[in-house]
Amino acid sequence: MNQIILTHQFSPRLEAIRGLAALMVALSHSMGAVLLTTPIDQWLKQASNVPGNGGAGVTIFFVLSGHVLGLSMMAINIHPVRYWPLFMLRRVLRIYPTMLVCLGVCAALLAWVYNTPAKFPAASSAYYEYWQHGVNWTLFYKNILLIENYINPVTWTLQVEILGAMAFPFLYAIKSRYPVASLFLLGAWLLYFVTTPLYVNARTGFLYMFLTGLYVTDVSRWLYLRLPNMTGKIAIISGLGCCAGHLILPETTPWGWILESAFALIMLAALNAFPNRLRIPGLDRREVRFLGKVSYSFYLWHFPVLYIVTTEMFRLMDSETLLAHPVLFQWVLFSITSLLTDVTHPPFKKRIISGWKK
């Protein structure tokens, strides 16, 4: 059997997927920067939102978190509930140091550099949703406590991660010790989504994705035993479904939410079951896997970098030029933002160069 499944290891390919999910979120945010004035621009943006489906990227993050945390729970020798205090401490230490540094830099930029909002003819309405007033200590403390996310909007997902950490040992205990009850819980959660307005208590609703992630290994094992020669195709089809499913069932609908989570689960499971001896173009490259290793930092830092690059582009470039090719410039924004965010990691240059040499 595939050693990844047999020994309950974390697959490096799933690490690479985490990096690609971070890129999807960055592309999604880049696609909202410039004002769109023609139907063709709207269509091009819609097409770009398939690889740049930020909602799908976040879904992949949460389902993958459930899988990774489940593997860490599997490695301990004590009851998951008794492990809860140490588990929470480890999650806080994993999340907070990088977040505090990023929030501090963002707050400084808001206080001293971008404290006076400017108006640009080529800017979209989405651009004006962020950093339109200064910062004070009260706001800073609320952002640190994840009560608000004005200073860095992407930190809303960290609130979900903290909530997930609070509930996860209990979810894992149910899944590992009472598997039938876990399936009933999963079904009850699905029924809740269908019968309740989707974004009522949305933060706790995302915990469903953590529970879904606990089934990655089970589905991997089933695929490996029943469809061993189909795992590659299943991964591709489910990955496309995860990215493009919103074109059929919007993510703002319950069934769109459920379908996206299911596609993410199947994609991760299929990649986990894919034979180790065979290479997957892209996912098995060292630089892509390295992006997965720094994906959390990339995810946090891409927003301030994107805002700075976008604002300076509006200041330096002619508005008519930007409005003539808005989607093109949004792809340029994404490329510059990704590059600048990556090079903030000291090992990045060395890793990329060594990867190219191979």
Coordinates of C-alpha atoms in Angstrom, one line a residue:
M1 CA 0.0 0.0 0.0
N2 CA 1.1 3.6 -0.5
Q3 CA 3.4 4.4 2.3
I4 CA 1.8 7.8 2.9
I5 CA -1.5 6.1 3.7
L6 CA 0.0 3.1 5.5
T7 CA 2.1 5.2 7.9
H8 CA -0.3 8.2 8.2
Q9 CA 2.4 10.6 7.0
F10 CA 1.6 14.1 5.6
S11 CA 2.1 13.9 1.8
P12 CA 4.5 16.5 0.3
R13 CA 2.0 16.9 -2.6
L14 CA -0.6 18.2 -0.2
E15 CA 2.0 20.7 1.0
A16 CA 2.3 21.9 -2.5
I17 CA -1.5 22.1 -2.8
R18 CA -1.5 24.4 0.2
G19 CA 0.9 26.7 -1.6
L20 CA -1.3 26.7 -4.7
A21 CA -4.4 27.5 -2.6
A22 CA -2.5 30.6 -1.2
L23 CA -1.9 31.7 -4.8
M24 CA -5.6 31.2 -5.6
V25 CA -6.5 33.6 -2.8
A26 CA -3.9 36.1 -3.9
L27 CA -5.2 36.0 -7.5
S28 CA -8.7 36.4 -6.3
H29 CA -7.9 39.6 -4.4
S30 CA -5.9 40.9 -7.4
M31 CA -8.9 40.4 -9.7
G32 CA -10.8 43.0 -7.6
A33 CA -8.4 45.9 -7.8
V34 CA -9.2 47.7 -11.1
L35 CA -12.5 49.0 -12.3
L36 CA -14.1 46.9 -15.1
T37 CA -16.0 48.9 -17.7
T38 CA -16.9 46.5 -20.5
P39 CA -18.7 43.2 -20.8
I40 CA -15.5 41.5 -22.2
D41 CA -13.6 42.7 -19.1
Q42 CA -16.3 41.1 -16.9
W43 CA -16.1 37.9 -18.9
L44 CA -12.3 37.8 -18.6
K45 CA -12.5 38.4 -14.9
Q46 CA -15.0 35.5 -14.6
A47 CA -12.6 33.3 -16.5
S48 CA -9.8 34.3 -14.3
N49 CA -11.8 33.5 -11.2
V50 CA -11.6 29.8 -12.0
P51 CA -7.8 29.5 -11.3
G52 CA -8.3 32.5 -8.9
N53 CA -11.3 31.1 -7.0
G54 CA -10.3 32.5 -3.5
G55 CA -13.3 30.8 -1.9
A56 CA -12.1 27.4 -3.1
G57 CA -8.6 28.2 -1.9
V58 CA -9.9 28.9 1.6
T59 CA -12.0 25.7 1.5
I60 CA -8.9 23.7 0.6
F61 CA -7.1 25.3 3.5
F62 CA -9.7 24.3 6.0
V63 CA -10.3 20.8 4.7
L64 CA -6.5 20.3 4.6
S65 CA -6.2 21.7 8.2
G66 CA -8.6 19.0 9.4
H67 CA -6.4 16.4 7.7
V68 CA -3.2 17.7 9.1
L69 CA -4.5 18.2 12.6
G70 CA -5.9 14.7 12.5
L71 CA -2.5 13.3 11.7
S72 CA -1.0 15.2 14.6
M73 CA -3.7 13.9 16.9
M74 CA -3.0 10.3 15.6
A75 CA 0.6 10.6 16.7
I76 CA -0.1 11.3 20.4
N77 CA -0.7 8.6 23.1
I78 CA -3.2 10.4 25.3
H79 CA -7.0 11.0 24.9
P80 CA -7.6 13.9 22.5
V81 CA -9.8 15.8 25.0
R82 CA -7.1 15.6 27.7
Y83 CA -4.6 16.9 25.1
W84 CA -6.8 20.0 24.5
P85 CA -4.8 22.5 26.6
L86 CA -1.5 21.7 25.0
F87 CA -3.1 21.4 21.6
M88 CA -4.5 25.0 21.9
L89 CA -1.2 26.3 23.1
R90 CA 0.6 24.8 20.1
R91 CA -2.0 26.3 17.7
V92 CA -1.7 29.7 19.2
L93 CA 2.1 29.6 19.0
R94 CA 1.8 28.5 15.4
I95 CA -0.6 31.3 14.4
Y96 CA 0.3 34.3 16.5
P97 CA 4.0 35.1 16.0
T98 CA 3.8 35.7 12.3
M99 CA 0.4 37.3 12.5
L100 CA 1.6 39.8 15.2
V101 CA 4.6 40.9 13.1
C102 CA 2.4 41.3 10.0
L103 CA -0.3 43.3 11.9
G104 CA 2.4 45.5 13.4
V105 CA 3.8 46.4 10.0
C106 CA 0.3 46.9 8.5
A107 CA -0.7 49.2 11.5
A108 CA 2.5 51.2 10.9
L109 CA 1.7 51.6 7.2
L110 CA -1.9 52.7 8.1
A111 CA -0.7 55.2 10.7
W112 CA 2.2 56.8 8.8
V113 CA 2.0 56.1 5.1
Y114 CA -1.6 55.3 4.0
N115 CA -3.4 57.3 6.6
T116 CA -5.0 59.7 4.1
P117 CA -7.2 57.8 1.6
A118 CA -6.8 58.8 -2.1
K119 CA -9.2 58.5 -4.9
F120 CA -8.2 57.0 -8.3
P121 CA -10.4 56.9 -11.4
A122 CA -9.3 53.3 -12.2
A123 CA -9.9 51.9 -8.8
S124 CA -12.8 49.5 -8.2
S125 CA -15.3 49.7 -5.4
A126 CA -13.5 46.7 -3.8
Y127 CA -10.3 48.7 -3.5
Y128 CA -12.1 51.2 -1.3
E129 CA -13.3 48.6 1.1
Y130 CA -9.8 48.4 2.7
W131 CA -7.5 50.8 4.6
Q132 CA -9.8 53.9 4.2
H133 CA -9.2 55.3 7.7
G134 CA -6.3 55.3 10.1
V135 CA -5.6 53.0 13.0
N136 CA -5.7 53.5 16.8
W137 CA -4.8 51.3 19.7
T138 CA -8.3 50.0 20.3
L139 CA -8.6 48.9 16.7
F140 CA -5.1 47.3 16.9
Y141 CA -6.0 45.3 20.0
K142 CA -9.3 44.1 18.4
N143 CA -7.4 42.9 15.4
I144 CA -4.9 41.1 17.6
L145 CA -7.7 39.4 19.4
L146 CA -9.3 38.6 16.0
I147 CA -12.5 40.4 17.0
E148 CA -12.0 42.5 13.8
N149 CA -9.9 42.1 10.7
Y150 CA -9.6 45.7 9.3
I151 CA -5.8 45.9 9.5
N152 CA -5.4 42.7 7.5
P153 CA -8.7 41.4 6.1
V154 CA -7.4 37.8 5.5
T155 CA -7.0 37.3 9.3
W156 CA -10.7 36.3 9.4
T157 CA -9.6 32.8 8.5
L158 CA -7.3 32.8 11.6
Q159 CA -10.4 33.4 13.7
V160 CA -11.8 30.2 12.1
E161 CA -8.5 28.4 12.8
I162 CA -8.7 29.3 16.5
L163 CA -12.3 28.2 16.7
G164 CA -11.4 25.1 14.9
A165 CA -8.6 24.4 17.3
M166 CA -11.0 24.8 20.2
A167 CA -13.4 22.2 18.8
F168 CA -11.0 19.9 17.0
P169 CA -10.0 17.5 19.8
F170 CA -13.6 16.8 20.4
L171 CA -14.3 16.3 16.7
Y172 CA -11.4 14.0 16.5
A173 CA -12.4 12.0 19.5
I174 CA -15.9 11.5 18.0
K175 CA -14.5 10.5 14.6
S176 CA -11.9 8.1 16.0
R177 CA -13.9 6.5 18.8
Y178 CA -17.5 6.8 17.6
P179 CA -17.3 6.7 13.7
V180 CA -21.0 6.2 13.3
A181 CA -21.8 9.2 15.5
S182 CA -19.3 11.2 13.4
L183 CA -21.1 10.3 10.2
F184 CA -24.4 11.4 11.9
L185 CA -22.8 14.7 12.9
L186 CA -21.5 15.2 9.4
G187 CA -25.0 14.6 8.1
A188 CA -26.6 16.9 10.6
W189 CA -24.2 19.6 9.7
L190 CA -25.1 19.2 6.0
L191 CA -28.8 19.4 6.9
Y192 CA -28.1 22.6 8.9
F193 CA -26.5 24.2 5.8
V194 CA -29.5 23.3 3.6
T195 CA -32.1 24.6 6.1
T196 CA -30.4 27.7 7.5
P197 CA -29.3 30.9 5.8
L198 CA -25.7 30.1 4.8
Y199 CA -23.9 33.0 6.5
V200 CA -25.7 32.8 9.8
N201 CA -22.8 31.9 12.3
A202 CA -20.6 31.4 9.2
R203 CA -17.4 31.2 11.3
T204 CA -18.6 28.1 13.2
G205 CA -20.1 26.7 10.0
F206 CA -16.6 26.5 8.6
L207 CA -15.8 24.0 11.3
Y208 CA -17.7 21.5 9.2
M209 CA -14.7 21.6 6.8
F210 CA -12.3 20.6 9.6
L211 CA -14.5 17.5 10.2
T212 CA -14.6 16.8 6.5
G213 CA -10.8 16.9 6.5
L214 CA -10.7 14.0 9.0
Y215 CA -12.0 11.8 6.2
V216 CA -9.1 12.4 3.8
T217 CA -7.2 9.3 4.9
D218 CA -10.3 7.1 4.8
V219 CA -11.3 8.2 1.3
S220 CA -7.6 7.9 0.2
R221 CA -7.6 4.3 1.4
W222 CA -10.8 3.5 -0.4
L223 CA -9.5 5.1 -3.7
Y224 CA -6.2 3.2 -3.4
L225 CA -7.9 -0.1 -2.9
R226 CA -10.9 0.3 -5.3
L227 CA -9.6 2.7 -8.0
P228 CA -5.8 2.6 -7.9
N229 CA -5.4 3.4 -11.6
M230 CA -7.9 6.3 -11.5
T231 CA -6.5 8.5 -8.7
G232 CA -4.7 10.9 -11.0
K233 CA -7.8 11.5 -13.1
I234 CA -10.0 11.8 -10.0
A235 CA -7.6 14.4 -8.6
I236 CA -7.8 16.5 -11.8
I237 CA -11.6 16.3 -12.2
S238 CA -12.3 17.1 -8.5
G239 CA -9.7 19.9 -8.6
L240 CA -11.4 21.4 -11.6
G241 CA -14.8 20.9 -9.9
C242 CA -13.5 22.7 -6.8
C243 CA -12.3 25.7 -8.8
A244 CA -15.1 25.9 -11.3
G245 CA -18.1 24.6 -9.4
H246 CA -19.1 28.1 -8.4
L247 CA -20.0 28.8 -12.1
I248 CA -22.9 26.3 -11.7
L249 CA -23.7 26.5 -8.0
P250 CA -22.5 29.8 -6.4
E251 CA -20.6 29.5 -3.1
T252 CA -23.2 31.7 -1.5
T253 CA -25.7 28.8 -1.8
P254 CA -25.8 25.9 0.6
W255 CA -25.3 23.3 -2.1
G256 CA -22.4 25.3 -3.6
W257 CA -20.8 25.3 -0.2
I258 CA -21.3 21.5 0.2
L259 CA -20.1 20.7 -3.3
E260 CA -17.0 22.7 -3.0
S261 CA -16.1 21.0 0.3
A262 CA -16.7 17.6 -1.3
F263 CA -14.5 18.3 -4.3
A264 CA -11.7 19.5 -2.0
L265 CA -12.0 16.3 0.1
I266 CA -11.9 14.0 -3.0
M267 CA -9.0 16.0 -4.6
L268 CA -6.9 15.8 -1.5
A269 CA -7.7 12.1 -1.0
A270 CA -6.9 11.2 -4.6
L271 CA -3.5 13.0 -4.4
N272 CA -2.8 11.3 -1.1
A273 CA -3.5 7.9 -2.8
F274 CA -1.5 8.6 -6.0
P275 CA 1.5 6.3 -6.3
N276 CA 4.7 7.8 -4.8
R277 CA 6.8 6.4 -7.6
L278 CA 5.0 8.5 -10.3
R279 CA 5.7 12.2 -10.6
I280 CA 3.0 14.8 -10.9
P281 CA 4.2 17.8 -13.0
G282 CA 4.1 20.9 -10.9
L283 CA 3.3 19.4 -7.5
D284 CA 6.5 17.5 -7.3
R285 CA 8.7 20.5 -8.1
R286 CA 10.8 21.7 -5.1
E287 CA 9.9 25.4 -5.5
V288 CA 6.2 24.6 -5.5
R289 CA 6.6 22.5 -2.3
F290 CA 8.6 25.3 -0.8
L291 CA 5.8 27.7 -1.5
G292 CA 3.5 25.2 0.4
K293 CA 5.9 25.3 3.4
V294 CA 5.7 29.1 3.6
S295 CA 2.1 29.3 2.5
Y296 CA 0.9 30.7 5.9
S297 CA 3.4 33.6 5.8
F298 CA 2.6 34.2 2.1
Y299 CA -1.1 34.2 2.8
L300 CA -0.7 36.8 5.5
W301 CA 1.7 39.1 3.7
H302 CA 0.1 39.1 0.3
F303 CA -2.6 41.5 1.3
P304 CA -0.4 44.5 2.4
V305 CA 2.0 43.9 -0.5
L306 CA -1.0 43.8 -2.9
Y307 CA -2.4 47.0 -1.5
I308 CA 0.9 48.8 -1.7
V309 CA 1.6 47.7 -5.3
T310 CA -1.9 48.5 -6.4
T311 CA -1.9 52.0 -4.8
E312 CA 1.5 52.9 -6.3
M313 CA 0.4 51.6 -9.7
F314 CA -2.7 53.9 -9.6
R315 CA -0.4 56.8 -8.7
L316 CA 2.2 56.2 -11.4
M317 CA 0.1 55.0 -14.3
D318 CA -2.3 56.7 -16.5
S319 CA -5.9 55.8 -15.7
E320 CA -7.0 55.5 -19.3
T321 CA -4.3 52.9 -19.9
L322 CA -5.4 50.9 -16.8
L323 CA -9.0 51.0 -17.8
A324 CA -8.3 49.9 -21.3
H325 CA -6.8 46.6 -20.2
P326 CA -7.9 46.1 -16.5
V327 CA -7.8 42.3 -16.4
L328 CA -4.3 42.3 -17.9
F329 CA -3.1 44.7 -15.2
Q330 CA -4.7 42.7 -12.5
W331 CA -2.7 39.7 -13.6
V332 CA 0.4 41.9 -13.5
L333 CA -0.5 42.9 -10.0
F334 CA -0.9 39.3 -9.0
S335 CA 2.5 38.4 -10.5
I336 CA 4.3 41.3 -8.8
T337 CA 2.6 40.7 -5.5
S338 CA 3.4 37.0 -5.5
L339 CA 7.1 37.6 -6.4
L340 CA 7.5 40.4 -3.8
T341 CA 5.8 38.3 -1.1
D342 CA 7.9 35.3 -1.9
V343 CA 11.3 37.1 -1.8
T344 CA 10.6 38.2 1.7
H345 CA 11.5 34.6 2.7
P346 CA 15.4 34.4 2.9
P347 CA 15.6 30.8 1.6
F348 CA 13.4 31.6 -1.4
K349 CA 16.1 32.6 -3.9
K350 CA 18.4 29.7 -3.0
R351 CA 15.5 27.2 -3.3
I352 CA 14.2 28.5 -6.6
I353 CA 17.7 28.6 -8.2
S354 CA 18.5 25.1 -7.1
G355 CA 15.1 23.9 -8.4
W356 CA 15.7 25.5 -11.8
K357 CA 19.1 23.8 -12.0
K358 CA 17.5 20.5 -11.6

